[in-house]
PDB file of C-alpha atoms in Angstrom:
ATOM      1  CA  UNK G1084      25.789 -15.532 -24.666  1.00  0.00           C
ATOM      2  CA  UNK G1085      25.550 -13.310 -21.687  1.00  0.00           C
ATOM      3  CA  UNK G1086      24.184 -13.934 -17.979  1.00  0.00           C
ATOM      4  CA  UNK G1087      23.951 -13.060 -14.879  1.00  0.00           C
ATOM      5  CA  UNK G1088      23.835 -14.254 -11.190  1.00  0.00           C
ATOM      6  CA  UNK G1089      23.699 -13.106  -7.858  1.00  0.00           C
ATOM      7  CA  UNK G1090      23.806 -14.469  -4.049  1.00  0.00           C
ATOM      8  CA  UNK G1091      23.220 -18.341  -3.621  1.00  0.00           C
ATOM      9  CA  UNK G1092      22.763 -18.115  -7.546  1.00  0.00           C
ATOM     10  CA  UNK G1093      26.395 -18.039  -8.207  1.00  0.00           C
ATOM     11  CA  UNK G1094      27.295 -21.577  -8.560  1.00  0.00           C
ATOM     12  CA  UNK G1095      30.753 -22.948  -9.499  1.00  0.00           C
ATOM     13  CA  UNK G1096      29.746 -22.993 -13.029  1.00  0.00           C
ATOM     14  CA  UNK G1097      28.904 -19.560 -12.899  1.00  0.00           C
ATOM     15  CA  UNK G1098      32.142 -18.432 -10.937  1.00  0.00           C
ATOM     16  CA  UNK G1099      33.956 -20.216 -13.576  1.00  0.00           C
ATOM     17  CA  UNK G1100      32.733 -19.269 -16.769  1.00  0.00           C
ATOM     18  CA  UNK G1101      33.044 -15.852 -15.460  1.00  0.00           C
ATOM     19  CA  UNK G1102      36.439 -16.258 -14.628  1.00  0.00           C
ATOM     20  CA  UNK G1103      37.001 -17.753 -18.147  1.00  0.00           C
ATOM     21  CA  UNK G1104      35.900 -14.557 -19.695  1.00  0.00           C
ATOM     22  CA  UNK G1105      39.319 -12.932 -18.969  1.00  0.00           C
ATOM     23  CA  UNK G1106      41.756 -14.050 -21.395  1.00  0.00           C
ATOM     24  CA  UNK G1107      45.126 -15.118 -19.660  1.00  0.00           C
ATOM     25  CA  UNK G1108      48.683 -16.248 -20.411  1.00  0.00           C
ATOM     26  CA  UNK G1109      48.392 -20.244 -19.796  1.00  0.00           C
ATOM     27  CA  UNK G1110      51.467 -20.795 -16.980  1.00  0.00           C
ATOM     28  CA  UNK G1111      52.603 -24.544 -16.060  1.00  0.00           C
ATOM     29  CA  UNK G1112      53.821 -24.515 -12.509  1.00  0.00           C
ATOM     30  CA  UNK G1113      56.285 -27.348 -11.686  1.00  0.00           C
ATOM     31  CA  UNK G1114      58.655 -28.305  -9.229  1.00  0.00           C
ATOM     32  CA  UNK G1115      60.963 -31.373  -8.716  1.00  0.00           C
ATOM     33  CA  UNK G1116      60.686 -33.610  -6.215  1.00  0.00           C
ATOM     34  CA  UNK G1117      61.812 -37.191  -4.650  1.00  0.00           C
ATOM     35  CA  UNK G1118      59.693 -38.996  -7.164  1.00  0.00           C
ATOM     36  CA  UNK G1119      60.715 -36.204  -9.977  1.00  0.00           C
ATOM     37  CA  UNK G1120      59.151 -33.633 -11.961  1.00  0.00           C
ATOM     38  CA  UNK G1121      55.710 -32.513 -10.781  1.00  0.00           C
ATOM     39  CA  UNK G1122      53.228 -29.737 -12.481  1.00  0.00           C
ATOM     40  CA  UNK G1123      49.690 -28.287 -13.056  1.00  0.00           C
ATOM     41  CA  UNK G1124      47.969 -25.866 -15.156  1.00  0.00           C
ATOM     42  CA  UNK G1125      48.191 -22.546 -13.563  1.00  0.00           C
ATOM     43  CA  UNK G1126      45.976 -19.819 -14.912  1.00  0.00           C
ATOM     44  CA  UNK G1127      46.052 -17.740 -11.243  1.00  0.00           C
ATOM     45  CA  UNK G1128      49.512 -16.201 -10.878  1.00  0.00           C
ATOM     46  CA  UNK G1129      50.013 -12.631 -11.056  1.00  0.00           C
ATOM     47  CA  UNK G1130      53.449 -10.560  -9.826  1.00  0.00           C
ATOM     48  CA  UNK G1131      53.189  -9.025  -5.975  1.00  0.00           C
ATOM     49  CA  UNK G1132      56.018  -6.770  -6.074  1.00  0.00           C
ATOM     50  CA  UNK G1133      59.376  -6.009  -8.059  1.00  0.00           C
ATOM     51  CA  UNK G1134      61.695  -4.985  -5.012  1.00  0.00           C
ATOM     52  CA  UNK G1135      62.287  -7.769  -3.992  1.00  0.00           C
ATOM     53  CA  UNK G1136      60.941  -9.407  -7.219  1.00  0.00           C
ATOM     54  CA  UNK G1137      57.694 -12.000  -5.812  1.00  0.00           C
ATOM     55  CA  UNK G1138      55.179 -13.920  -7.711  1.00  0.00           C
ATOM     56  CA  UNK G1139      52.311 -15.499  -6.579  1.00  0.00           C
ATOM     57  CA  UNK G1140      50.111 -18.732  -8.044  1.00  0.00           C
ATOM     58  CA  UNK G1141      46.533 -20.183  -6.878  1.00  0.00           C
ATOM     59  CA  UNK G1142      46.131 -23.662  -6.697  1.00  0.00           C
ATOM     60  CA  UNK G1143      43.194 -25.766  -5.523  1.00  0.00           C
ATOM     61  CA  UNK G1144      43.784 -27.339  -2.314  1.00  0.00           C
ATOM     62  CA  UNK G1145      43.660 -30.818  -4.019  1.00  0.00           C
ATOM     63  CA  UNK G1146      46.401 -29.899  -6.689  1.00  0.00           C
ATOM     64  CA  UNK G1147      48.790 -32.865  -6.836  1.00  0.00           C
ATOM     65  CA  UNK G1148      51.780 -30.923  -6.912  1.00  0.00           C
ATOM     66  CA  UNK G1149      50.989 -29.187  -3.871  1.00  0.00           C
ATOM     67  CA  UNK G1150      53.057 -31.735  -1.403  1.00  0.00           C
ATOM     68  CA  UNK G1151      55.534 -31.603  -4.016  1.00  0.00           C
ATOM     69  CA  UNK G1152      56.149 -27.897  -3.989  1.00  0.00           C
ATOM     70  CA  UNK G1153      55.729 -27.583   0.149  1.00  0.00           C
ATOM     71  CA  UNK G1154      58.390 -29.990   0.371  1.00  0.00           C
ATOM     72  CA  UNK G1155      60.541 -28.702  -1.996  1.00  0.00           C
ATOM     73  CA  UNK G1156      60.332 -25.249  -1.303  1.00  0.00           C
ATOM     74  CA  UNK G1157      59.971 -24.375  -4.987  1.00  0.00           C
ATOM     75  CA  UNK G1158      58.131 -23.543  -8.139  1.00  0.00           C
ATOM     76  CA  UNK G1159      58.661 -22.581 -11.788  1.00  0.00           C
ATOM     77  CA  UNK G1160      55.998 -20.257 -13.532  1.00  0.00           C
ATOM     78  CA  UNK G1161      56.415 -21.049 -17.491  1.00  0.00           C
ATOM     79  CA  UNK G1162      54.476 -18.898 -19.574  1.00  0.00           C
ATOM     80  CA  UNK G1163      53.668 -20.819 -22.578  1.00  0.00           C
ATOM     81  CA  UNK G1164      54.458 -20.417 -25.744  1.00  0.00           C
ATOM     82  CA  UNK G1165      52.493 -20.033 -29.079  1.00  0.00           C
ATOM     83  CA  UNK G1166      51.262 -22.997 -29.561  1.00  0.00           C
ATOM     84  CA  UNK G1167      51.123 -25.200 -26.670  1.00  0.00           C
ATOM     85  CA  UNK G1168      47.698 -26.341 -26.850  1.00  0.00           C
ATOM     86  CA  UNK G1169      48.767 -29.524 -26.137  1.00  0.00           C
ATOM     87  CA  UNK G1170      50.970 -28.824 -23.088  1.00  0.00           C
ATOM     88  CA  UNK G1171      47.871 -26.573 -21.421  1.00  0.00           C
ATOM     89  CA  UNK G1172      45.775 -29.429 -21.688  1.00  0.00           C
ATOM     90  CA  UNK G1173      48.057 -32.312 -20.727  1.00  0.00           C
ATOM     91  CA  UNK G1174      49.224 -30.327 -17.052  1.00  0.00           C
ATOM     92  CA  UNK G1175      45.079 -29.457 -17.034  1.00  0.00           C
ATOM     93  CA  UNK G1176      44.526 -32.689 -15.161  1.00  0.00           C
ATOM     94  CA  UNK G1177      44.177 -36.347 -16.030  1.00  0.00           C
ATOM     95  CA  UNK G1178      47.463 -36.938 -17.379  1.00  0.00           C
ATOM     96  CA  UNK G1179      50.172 -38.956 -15.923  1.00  0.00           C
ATOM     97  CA  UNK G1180      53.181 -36.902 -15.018  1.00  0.00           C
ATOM     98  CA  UNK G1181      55.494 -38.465 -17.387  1.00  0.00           C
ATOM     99  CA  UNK G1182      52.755 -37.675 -20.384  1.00  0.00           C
ATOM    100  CA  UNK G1183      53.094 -34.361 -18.870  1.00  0.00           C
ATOM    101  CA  UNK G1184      56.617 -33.980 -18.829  1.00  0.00           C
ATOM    102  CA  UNK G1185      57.052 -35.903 -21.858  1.00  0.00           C
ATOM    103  CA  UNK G1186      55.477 -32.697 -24.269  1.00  0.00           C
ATOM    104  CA  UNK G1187      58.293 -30.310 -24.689  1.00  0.00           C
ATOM    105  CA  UNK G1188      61.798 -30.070 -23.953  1.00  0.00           C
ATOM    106  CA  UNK G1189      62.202 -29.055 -20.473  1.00  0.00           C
ATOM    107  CA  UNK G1190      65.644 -28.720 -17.941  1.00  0.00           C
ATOM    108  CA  UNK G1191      66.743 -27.287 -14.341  1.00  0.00           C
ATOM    109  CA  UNK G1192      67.452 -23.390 -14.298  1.00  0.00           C
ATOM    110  CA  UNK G1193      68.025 -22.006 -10.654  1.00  0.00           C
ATOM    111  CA  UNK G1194      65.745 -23.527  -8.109  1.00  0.00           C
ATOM    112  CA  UNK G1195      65.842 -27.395  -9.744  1.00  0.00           C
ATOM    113  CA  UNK G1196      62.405 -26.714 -10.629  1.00  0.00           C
ATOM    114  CA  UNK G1197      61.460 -27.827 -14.715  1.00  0.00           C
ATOM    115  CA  UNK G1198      61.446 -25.339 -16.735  1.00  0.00           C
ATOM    116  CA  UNK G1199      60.457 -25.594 -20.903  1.00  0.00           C
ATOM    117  CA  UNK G1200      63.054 -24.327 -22.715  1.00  0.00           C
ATOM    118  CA  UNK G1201      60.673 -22.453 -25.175  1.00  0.00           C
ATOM    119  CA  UNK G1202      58.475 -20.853 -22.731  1.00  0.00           C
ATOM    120  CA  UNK G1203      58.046 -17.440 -23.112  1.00  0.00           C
ATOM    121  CA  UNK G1204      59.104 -16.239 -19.849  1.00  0.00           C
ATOM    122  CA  UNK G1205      59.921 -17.984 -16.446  1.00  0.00           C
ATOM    123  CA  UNK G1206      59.852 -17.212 -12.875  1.00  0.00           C
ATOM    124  CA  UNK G1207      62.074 -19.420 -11.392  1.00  0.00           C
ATOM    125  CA  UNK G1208      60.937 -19.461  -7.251  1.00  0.00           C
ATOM    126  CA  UNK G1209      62.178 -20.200  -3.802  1.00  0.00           C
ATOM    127  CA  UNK G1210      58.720 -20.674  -2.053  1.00  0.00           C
ATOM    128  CA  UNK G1211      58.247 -17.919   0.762  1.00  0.00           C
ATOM    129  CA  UNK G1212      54.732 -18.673   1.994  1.00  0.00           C
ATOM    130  CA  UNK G1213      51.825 -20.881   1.457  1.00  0.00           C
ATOM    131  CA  UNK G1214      48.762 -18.905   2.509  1.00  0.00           C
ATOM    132  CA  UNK G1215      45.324 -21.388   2.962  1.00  0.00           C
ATOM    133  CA  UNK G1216      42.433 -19.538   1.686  1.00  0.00           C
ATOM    134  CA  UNK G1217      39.072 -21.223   1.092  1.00  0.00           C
ATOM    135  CA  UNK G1218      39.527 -24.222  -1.383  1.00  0.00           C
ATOM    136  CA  UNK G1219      42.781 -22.658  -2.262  1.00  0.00           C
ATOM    137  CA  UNK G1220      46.638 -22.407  -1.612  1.00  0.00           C
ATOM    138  CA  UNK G1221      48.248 -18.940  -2.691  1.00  0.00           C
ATOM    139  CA  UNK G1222      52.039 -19.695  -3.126  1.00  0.00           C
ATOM    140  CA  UNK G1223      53.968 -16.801  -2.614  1.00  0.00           C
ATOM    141  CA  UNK G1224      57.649 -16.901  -4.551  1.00  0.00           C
ATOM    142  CA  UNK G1225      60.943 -15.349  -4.359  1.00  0.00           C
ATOM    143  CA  UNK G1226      61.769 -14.950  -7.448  1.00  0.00           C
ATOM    144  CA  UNK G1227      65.240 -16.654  -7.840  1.00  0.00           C
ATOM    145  CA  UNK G1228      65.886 -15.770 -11.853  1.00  0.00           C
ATOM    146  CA  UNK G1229      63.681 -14.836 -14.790  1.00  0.00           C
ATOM    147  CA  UNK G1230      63.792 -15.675 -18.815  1.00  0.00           C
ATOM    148  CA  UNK G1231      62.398 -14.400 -21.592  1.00  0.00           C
ATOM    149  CA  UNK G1232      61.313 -16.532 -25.100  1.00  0.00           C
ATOM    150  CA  UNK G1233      60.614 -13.833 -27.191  1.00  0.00           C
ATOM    151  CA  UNK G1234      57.552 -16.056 -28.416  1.00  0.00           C
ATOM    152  CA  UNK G1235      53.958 -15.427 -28.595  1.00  0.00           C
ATOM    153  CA  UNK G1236      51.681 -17.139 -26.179  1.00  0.00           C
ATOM    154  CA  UNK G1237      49.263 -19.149 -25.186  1.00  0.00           C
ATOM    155  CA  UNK G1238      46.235 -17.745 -23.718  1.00  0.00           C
ATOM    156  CA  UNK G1239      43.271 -19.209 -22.028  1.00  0.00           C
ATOM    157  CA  UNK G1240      40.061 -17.913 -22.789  1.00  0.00           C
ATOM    158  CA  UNK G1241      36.295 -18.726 -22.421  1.00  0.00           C
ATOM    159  CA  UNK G1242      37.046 -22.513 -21.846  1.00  0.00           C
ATOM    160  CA  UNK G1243      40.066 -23.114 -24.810  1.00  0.00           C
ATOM    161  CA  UNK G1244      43.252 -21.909 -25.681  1.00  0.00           C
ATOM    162  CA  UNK G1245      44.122 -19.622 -28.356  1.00  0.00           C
ATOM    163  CA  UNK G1246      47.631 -18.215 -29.822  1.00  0.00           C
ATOM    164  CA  UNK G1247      48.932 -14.549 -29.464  1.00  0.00           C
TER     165      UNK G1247
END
């Protein structure tokens, strides 16, 4: 079902479920901290440039892992894999972070940030900048080493998850 809205009639819920509209790879962004492995659903994070290599990820200002990843001056993007329902809607919120963590195999790769060892690619980050914007935080990464799955993925679209 269509709709539309304009002005003061574009609500969150409208914002959102346009948003939602556009299918996108579902990324977990984690980093490692003190009190260990930290991570949230991430379906804003886009690439900024190739020379030097840079990524970039929206969170909401509230994001739990935020502290985490200021502190530790890092961030994994994992691109899930086919499949991962489960993992999407676990780092979604309401979780623990050792339910999180506990879905999936995951290890260190250059940064000490987690990183699933059957995602289907991985931007491994040193965090450059953290750039307040409205509700959000836009973390800007240097890319400190990539992978590649060779799996299908996850994508999020209109409000669940489907398999490429």
């Amino acid at each position: 079902m269509s709709f539309e809205a304009t002005g003061a009639e574009i609500t969150q819920g409208a914002f959102w479920r346009t948003v939602g509209a556009r299918p996108v790879g579902a990324t977990v962004i984690t980093a490692s901290g003190e009190a260990g492995p930290t991570g949230f659903l991430g379906l804003s994070s886009a690439h900024v440039s190739a020379e030097p290599p840079t990524v970039l990820v929206s969170a909401g200002k509230g994001t739990s892992a935020l502290p985490v990843i200021r502190a530790a001056r890092h961030f994994a993007v994992n691109l899930l894999p086919g499949g991962s329902e489960e993992i999407a809607r676990l780092f979604g919120g309401g979780a623990e972070m050792a339910e999180r963590f506990a879905a999936g195999q995951w290890a260190s790769f250059v940064t000490g940030a987690p990183v699933l060892d059957t995602a289907a690619a991985v931007f491994d980050c040193h965090l450059e900048k953290a750039i307040e914007e409205e509700g959000a935080v836009i973390l800007i990464g240097r890319v400190a080493g990539v992978r590649t799955g060779g799996a299908g993925v996850t994508l999020a679209h209109q409000g669940g998850y489907r398999d490429l």
